[in-house]
GROMACS .gro file of C-alpha atoms in nm:
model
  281
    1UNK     CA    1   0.000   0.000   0.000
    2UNK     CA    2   0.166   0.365  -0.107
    3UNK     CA    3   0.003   0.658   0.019
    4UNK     CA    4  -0.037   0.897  -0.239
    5UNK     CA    5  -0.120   1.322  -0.178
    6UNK     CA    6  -0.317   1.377  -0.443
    7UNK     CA    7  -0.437   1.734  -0.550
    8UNK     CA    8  -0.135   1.899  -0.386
    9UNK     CA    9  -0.080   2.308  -0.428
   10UNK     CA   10   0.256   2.437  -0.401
   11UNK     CA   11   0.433   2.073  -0.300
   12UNK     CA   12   0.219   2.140   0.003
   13UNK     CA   13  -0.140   1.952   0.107
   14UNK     CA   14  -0.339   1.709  -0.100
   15UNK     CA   15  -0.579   1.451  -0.014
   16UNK     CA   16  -0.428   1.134   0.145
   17UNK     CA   17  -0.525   0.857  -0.067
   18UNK     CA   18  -0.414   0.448  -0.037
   19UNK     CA   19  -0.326   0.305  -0.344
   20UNK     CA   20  -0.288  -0.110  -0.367
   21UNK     CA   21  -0.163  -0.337  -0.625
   22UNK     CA   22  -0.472  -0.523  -0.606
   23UNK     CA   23  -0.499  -0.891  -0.500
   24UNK     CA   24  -0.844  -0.975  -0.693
   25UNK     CA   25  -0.892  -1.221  -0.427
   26UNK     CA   26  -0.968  -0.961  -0.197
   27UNK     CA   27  -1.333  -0.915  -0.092
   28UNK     CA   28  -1.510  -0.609  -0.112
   29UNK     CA   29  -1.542  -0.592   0.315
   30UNK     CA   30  -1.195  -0.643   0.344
   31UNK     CA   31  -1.133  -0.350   0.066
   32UNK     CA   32  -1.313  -0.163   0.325
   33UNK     CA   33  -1.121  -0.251   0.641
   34UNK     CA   34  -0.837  -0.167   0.413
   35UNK     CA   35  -0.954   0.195   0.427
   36UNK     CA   36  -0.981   0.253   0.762
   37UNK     CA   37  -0.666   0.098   0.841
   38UNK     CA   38  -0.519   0.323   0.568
   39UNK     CA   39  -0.673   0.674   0.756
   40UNK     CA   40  -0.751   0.782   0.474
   41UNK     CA   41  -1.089   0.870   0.307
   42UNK     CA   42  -1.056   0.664  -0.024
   43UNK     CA   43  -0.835   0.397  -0.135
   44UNK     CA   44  -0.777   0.284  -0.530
   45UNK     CA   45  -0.681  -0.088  -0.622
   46UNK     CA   46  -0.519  -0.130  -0.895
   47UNK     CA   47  -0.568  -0.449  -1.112
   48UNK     CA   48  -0.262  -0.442  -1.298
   49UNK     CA   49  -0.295  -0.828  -1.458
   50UNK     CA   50  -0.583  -0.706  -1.669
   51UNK     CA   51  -0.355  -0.636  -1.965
   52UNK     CA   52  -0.223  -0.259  -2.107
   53UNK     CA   53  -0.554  -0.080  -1.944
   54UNK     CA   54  -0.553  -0.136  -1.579
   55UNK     CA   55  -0.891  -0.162  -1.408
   56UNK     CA   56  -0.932   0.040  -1.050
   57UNK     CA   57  -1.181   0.082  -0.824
   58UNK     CA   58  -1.234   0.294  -0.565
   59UNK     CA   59  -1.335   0.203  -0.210
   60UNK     CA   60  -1.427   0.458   0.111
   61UNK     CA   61  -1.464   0.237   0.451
   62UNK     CA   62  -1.880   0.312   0.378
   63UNK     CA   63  -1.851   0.101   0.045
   64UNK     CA   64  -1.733   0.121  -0.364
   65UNK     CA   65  -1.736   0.410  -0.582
   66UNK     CA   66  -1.884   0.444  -0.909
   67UNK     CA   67  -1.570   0.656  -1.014
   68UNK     CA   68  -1.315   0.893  -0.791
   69UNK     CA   69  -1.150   1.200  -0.952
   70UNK     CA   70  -0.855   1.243  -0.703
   71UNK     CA   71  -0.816   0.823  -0.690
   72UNK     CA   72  -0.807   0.867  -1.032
   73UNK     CA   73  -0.511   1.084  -1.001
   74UNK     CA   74  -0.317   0.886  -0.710
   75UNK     CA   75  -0.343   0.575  -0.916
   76UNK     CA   76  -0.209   0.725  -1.235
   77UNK     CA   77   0.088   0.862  -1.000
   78UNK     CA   78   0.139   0.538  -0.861
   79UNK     CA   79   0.179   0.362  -1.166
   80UNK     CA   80   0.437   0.587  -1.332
   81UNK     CA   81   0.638   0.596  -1.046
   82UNK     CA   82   0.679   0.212  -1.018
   83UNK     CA   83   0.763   0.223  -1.412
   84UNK     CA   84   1.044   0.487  -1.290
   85UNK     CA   85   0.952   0.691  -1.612
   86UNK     CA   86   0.922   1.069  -1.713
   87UNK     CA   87   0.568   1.004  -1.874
   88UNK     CA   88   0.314   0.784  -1.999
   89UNK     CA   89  -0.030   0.851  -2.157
   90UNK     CA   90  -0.285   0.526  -2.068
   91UNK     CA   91  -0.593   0.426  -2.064
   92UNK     CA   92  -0.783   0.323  -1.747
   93UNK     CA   93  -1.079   0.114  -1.663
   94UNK     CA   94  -1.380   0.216  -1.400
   95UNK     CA   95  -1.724   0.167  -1.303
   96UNK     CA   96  -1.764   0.002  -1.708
   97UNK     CA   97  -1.611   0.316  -1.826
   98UNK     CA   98  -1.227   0.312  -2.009
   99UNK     CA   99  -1.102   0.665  -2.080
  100UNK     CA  100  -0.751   0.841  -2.161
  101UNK     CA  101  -0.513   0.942  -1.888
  102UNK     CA  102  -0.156   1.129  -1.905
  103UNK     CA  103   0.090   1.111  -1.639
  104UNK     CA  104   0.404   1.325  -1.622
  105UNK     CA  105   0.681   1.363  -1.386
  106UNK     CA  106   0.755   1.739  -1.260
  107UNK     CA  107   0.995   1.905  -1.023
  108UNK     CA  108   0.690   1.925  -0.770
  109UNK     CA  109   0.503   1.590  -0.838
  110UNK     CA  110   0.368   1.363  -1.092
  111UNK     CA  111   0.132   1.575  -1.326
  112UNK     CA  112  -0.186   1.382  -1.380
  113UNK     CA  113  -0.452   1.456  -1.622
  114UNK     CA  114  -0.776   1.249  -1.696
  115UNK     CA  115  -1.062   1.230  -1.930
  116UNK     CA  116  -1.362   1.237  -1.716
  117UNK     CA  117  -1.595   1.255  -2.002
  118UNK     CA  118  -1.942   1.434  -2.058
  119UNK     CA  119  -2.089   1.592  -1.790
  120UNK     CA  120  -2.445   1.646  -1.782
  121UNK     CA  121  -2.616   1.942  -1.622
  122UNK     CA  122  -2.966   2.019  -1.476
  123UNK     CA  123  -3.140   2.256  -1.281
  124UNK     CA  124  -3.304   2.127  -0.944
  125UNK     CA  125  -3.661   2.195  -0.794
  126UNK     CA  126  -3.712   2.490  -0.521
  127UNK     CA  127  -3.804   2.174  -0.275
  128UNK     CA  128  -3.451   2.035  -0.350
  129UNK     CA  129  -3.277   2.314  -0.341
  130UNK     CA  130  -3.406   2.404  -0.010
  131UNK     CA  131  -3.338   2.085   0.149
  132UNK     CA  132  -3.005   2.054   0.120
  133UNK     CA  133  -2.955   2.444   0.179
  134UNK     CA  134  -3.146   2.354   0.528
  135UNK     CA  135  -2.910   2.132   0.602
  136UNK     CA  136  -2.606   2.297   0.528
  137UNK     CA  137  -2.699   2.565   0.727
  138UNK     CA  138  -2.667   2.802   0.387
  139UNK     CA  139  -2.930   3.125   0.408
  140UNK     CA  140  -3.102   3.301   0.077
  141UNK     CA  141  -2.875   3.591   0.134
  142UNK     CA  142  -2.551   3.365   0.155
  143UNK     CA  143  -2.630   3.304  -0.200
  144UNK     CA  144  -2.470   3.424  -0.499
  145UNK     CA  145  -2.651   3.581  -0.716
  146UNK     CA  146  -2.518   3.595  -1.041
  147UNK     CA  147  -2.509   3.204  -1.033
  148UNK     CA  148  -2.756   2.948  -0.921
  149UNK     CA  149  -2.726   2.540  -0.773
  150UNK     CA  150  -2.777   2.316  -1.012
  151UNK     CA  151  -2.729   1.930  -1.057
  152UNK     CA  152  -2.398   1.792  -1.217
  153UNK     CA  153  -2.333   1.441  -1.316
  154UNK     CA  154  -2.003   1.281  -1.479
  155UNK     CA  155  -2.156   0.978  -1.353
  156UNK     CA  156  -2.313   1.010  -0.966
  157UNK     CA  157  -2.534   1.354  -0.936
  158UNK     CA  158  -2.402   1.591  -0.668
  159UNK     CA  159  -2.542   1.984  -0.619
  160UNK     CA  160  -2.346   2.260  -0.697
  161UNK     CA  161  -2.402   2.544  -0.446
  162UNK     CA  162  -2.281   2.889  -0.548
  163UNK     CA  163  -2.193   3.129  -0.229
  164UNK     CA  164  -2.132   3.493  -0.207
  165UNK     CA  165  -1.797   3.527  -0.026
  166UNK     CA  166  -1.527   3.303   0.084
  167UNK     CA  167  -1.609   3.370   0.453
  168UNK     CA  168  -1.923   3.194   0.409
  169UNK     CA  169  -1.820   2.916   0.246
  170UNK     CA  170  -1.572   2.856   0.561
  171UNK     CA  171  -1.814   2.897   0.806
  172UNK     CA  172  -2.078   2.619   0.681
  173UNK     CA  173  -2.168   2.373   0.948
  174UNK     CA  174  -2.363   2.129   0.794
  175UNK     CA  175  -2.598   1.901   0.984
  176UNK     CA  176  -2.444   1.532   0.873
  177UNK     CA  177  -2.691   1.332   0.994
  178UNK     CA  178  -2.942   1.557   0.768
  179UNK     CA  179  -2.764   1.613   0.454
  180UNK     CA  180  -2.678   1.228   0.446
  181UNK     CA  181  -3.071   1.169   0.465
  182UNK     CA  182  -3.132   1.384   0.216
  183UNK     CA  183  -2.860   1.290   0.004
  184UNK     CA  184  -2.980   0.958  -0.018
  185UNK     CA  185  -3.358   1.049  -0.062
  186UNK     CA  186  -3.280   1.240  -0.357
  187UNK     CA  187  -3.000   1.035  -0.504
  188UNK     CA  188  -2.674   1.239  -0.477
  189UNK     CA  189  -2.339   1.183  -0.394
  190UNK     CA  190  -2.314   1.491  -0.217
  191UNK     CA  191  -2.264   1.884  -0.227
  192UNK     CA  192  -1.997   2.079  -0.374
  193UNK     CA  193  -2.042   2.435  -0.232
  194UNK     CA  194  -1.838   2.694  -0.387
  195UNK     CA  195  -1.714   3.038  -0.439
  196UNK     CA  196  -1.595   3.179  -0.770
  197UNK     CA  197  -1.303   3.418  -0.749
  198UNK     CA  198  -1.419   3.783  -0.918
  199UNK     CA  199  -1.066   3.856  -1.091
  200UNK     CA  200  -0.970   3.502  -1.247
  201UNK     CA  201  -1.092   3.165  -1.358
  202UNK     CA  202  -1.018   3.056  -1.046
  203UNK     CA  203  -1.298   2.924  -0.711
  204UNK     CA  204  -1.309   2.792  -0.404
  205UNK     CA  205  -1.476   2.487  -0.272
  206UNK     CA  206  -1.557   2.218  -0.014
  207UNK     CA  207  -1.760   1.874  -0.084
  208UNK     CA  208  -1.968   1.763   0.169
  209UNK     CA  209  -2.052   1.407   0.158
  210UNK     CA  210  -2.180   1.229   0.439
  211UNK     CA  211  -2.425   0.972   0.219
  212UNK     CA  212  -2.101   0.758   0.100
  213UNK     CA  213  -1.941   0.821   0.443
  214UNK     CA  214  -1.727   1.101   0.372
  215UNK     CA  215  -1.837   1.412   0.622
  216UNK     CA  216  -1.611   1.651   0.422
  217UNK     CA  217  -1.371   1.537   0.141
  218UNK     CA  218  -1.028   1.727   0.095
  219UNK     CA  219  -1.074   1.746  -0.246
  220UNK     CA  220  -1.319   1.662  -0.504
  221UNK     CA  221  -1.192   1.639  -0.855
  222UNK     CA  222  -1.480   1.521  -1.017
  223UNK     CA  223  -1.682   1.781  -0.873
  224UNK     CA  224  -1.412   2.055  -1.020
  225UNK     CA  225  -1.479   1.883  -1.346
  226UNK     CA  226  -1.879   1.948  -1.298
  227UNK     CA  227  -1.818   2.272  -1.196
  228UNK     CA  228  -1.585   2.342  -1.525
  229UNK     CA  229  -1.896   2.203  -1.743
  230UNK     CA  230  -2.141   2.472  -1.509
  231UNK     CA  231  -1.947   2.755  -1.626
  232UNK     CA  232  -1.853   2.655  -1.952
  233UNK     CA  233  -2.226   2.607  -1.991
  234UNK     CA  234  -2.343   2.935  -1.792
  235UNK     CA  235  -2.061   3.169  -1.846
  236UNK     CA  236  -1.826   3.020  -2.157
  237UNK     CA  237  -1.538   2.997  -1.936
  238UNK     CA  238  -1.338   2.696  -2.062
  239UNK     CA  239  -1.083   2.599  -1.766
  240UNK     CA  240  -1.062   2.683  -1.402
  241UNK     CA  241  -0.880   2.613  -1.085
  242UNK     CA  242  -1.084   2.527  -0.721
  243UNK     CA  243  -0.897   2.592  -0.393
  244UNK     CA  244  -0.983   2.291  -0.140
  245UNK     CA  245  -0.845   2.154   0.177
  246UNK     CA  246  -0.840   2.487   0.368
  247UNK     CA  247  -1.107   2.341   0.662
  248UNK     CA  248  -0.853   2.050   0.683
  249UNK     CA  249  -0.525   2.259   0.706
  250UNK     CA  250  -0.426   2.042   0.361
  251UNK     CA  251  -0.406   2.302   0.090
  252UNK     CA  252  -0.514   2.176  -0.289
  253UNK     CA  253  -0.563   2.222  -0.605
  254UNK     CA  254  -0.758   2.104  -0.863
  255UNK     CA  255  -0.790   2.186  -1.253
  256UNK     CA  256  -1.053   2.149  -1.559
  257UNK     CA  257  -1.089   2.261  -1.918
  258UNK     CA  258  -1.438   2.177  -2.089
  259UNK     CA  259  -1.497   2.212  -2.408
  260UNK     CA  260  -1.834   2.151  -2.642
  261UNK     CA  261  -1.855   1.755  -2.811
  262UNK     CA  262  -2.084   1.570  -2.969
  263UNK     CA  263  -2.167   1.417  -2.675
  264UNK     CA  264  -2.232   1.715  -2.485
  265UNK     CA  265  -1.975   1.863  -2.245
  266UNK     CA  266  -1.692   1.682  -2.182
  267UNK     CA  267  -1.400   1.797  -1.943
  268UNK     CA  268  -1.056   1.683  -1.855
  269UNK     CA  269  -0.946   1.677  -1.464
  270UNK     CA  270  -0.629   1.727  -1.333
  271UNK     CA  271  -0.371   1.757  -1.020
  272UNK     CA  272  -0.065   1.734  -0.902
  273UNK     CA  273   0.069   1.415  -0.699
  274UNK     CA  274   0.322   1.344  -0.418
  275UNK     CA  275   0.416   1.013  -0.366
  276UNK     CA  276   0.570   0.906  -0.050
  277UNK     CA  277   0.831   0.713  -0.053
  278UNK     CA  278   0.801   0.361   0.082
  279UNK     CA  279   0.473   0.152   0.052
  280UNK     CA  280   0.342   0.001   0.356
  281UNK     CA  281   0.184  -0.387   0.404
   0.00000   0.00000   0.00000
């Protein structure tokens, strides 16, 4: 098992994430207890004897992931640092999806990139909205109002929540127990509230996601990547970067460009990795 900081800004932060070399033997409750012997939120196993595309999946202690964006990332770093190369653009299989990955070495980490696909976007009932805003503990006037929530999906649904200020967004206190309810009532994977910055393509955020057993994630990089497809959509921006990890003292960084398809809007994630050193049994 390597430990992996994925997401990390300035060689500093990230979100800890296990990575294994995965015995398929392995059942899915002992993937689990893998996790929270790890201390970390998510692991990846990777199932390297599948041929040239390795197949991973992602595990929290609560259960398996459809997909996870930073997992993504700590895998792909993994991988080229056992291969002890400079780069290497892959493929990688998840949740019945394969897609294109690109992994480079850099003075401050392995460079990982990934195509998370389309992303579809819809808006969300008053009711809806209100619920979860209830339980986050997020007012109307907290609100920002040149943007409005909406329901992203590369994959798993999860709201977007658009505040004002970055003061608010750091002083949310959600109710767990609540948001997990209603998380699960109405089918998403969580909340990704957020701030945009007013001088650059640039936001910050924190996910919230209590329903797959995560109160707060460090980072999301999916979620960046539904964001990216928002604005793209909304306001024809075309990349961005979102700030996470500042509740956790583990500064991050996440990117995304979208851009239009056939398919609809499809974006491509990326961070930078720190692997430690020596992997632990």
């Amino acid at each position: 098992m390597t430990i992996v900081d994925a997401c990390t800004r300035r060689r500093q932060g990230g979100s800890p994430t296990a990575v294994l070399i995965d015995d398929i033997t392995l059942s899915d409750s002992a993937r689990r207890a893998i996790v929270r012997r790890a201390g970390t939120s998510h692991a990846a196993f990777v199932d390297t004897d599948a041929g040239a595309t390795p197949t991973v999946r992602f595990f929290t202690a609560h259960g398996e992931l459809t997909n996870c964006g930073h997992g993504t990332i700590a895998a792909q770093a993994v991988l080229l640092h056992r291969r002890r190369i400079k780069e290497h653009r892959s493929r990688q299989r998840t949740g019945g999806r394969t897609f294109d990955t690109t992994a480079i070495q850099r003075d401050d980490g392995i460079e990982v990139w990934f195509d998370q696909g389309p992303v579809e976007i819809q808006g969300c009932s008053a009711a809806e909205r209100d619920s979860i805003l209830a339980t986050l503990g997020i007012r109307p006037n907290d609100m920002a109002t040149e943007d409005i929530p909406c329901v992203a999906s590369p994959g798993t649904p999860r709201l977007l929540v658009p505040v004002r200020t970055l003061p608010t967004l750091l002083s949310i206190r959600p109710d767990l127990r609540r948001l997990a309810a209603e998380c699960r009532r109405l089918g998403y994977l969580g909340c990704f509230v957020y701030t945009l910055s007013p001088t650059r393509n640039a936001a910050t955020a924190r996910m919230f996601a209590p329903a797959i057993g995560v109160a707060e994630d460090v980072v999301n990089a999916n979620s960046t990547g539904c964001l990216a497809a928002h604005l793209f959509a909304t306001q024809g921006r075309n990349s961005i970067e979102v700030e996470q990890g500042h509740t956790a003292g583990r500064p991050s960084s996440v990117f995304a460009t979208a851009t239009a398809t056939a398919e609809g809007i499809s974006v491509w994630v990326g961070g930078i990795a720190r692997v430690r050193s020596s992997p632990t049994r």
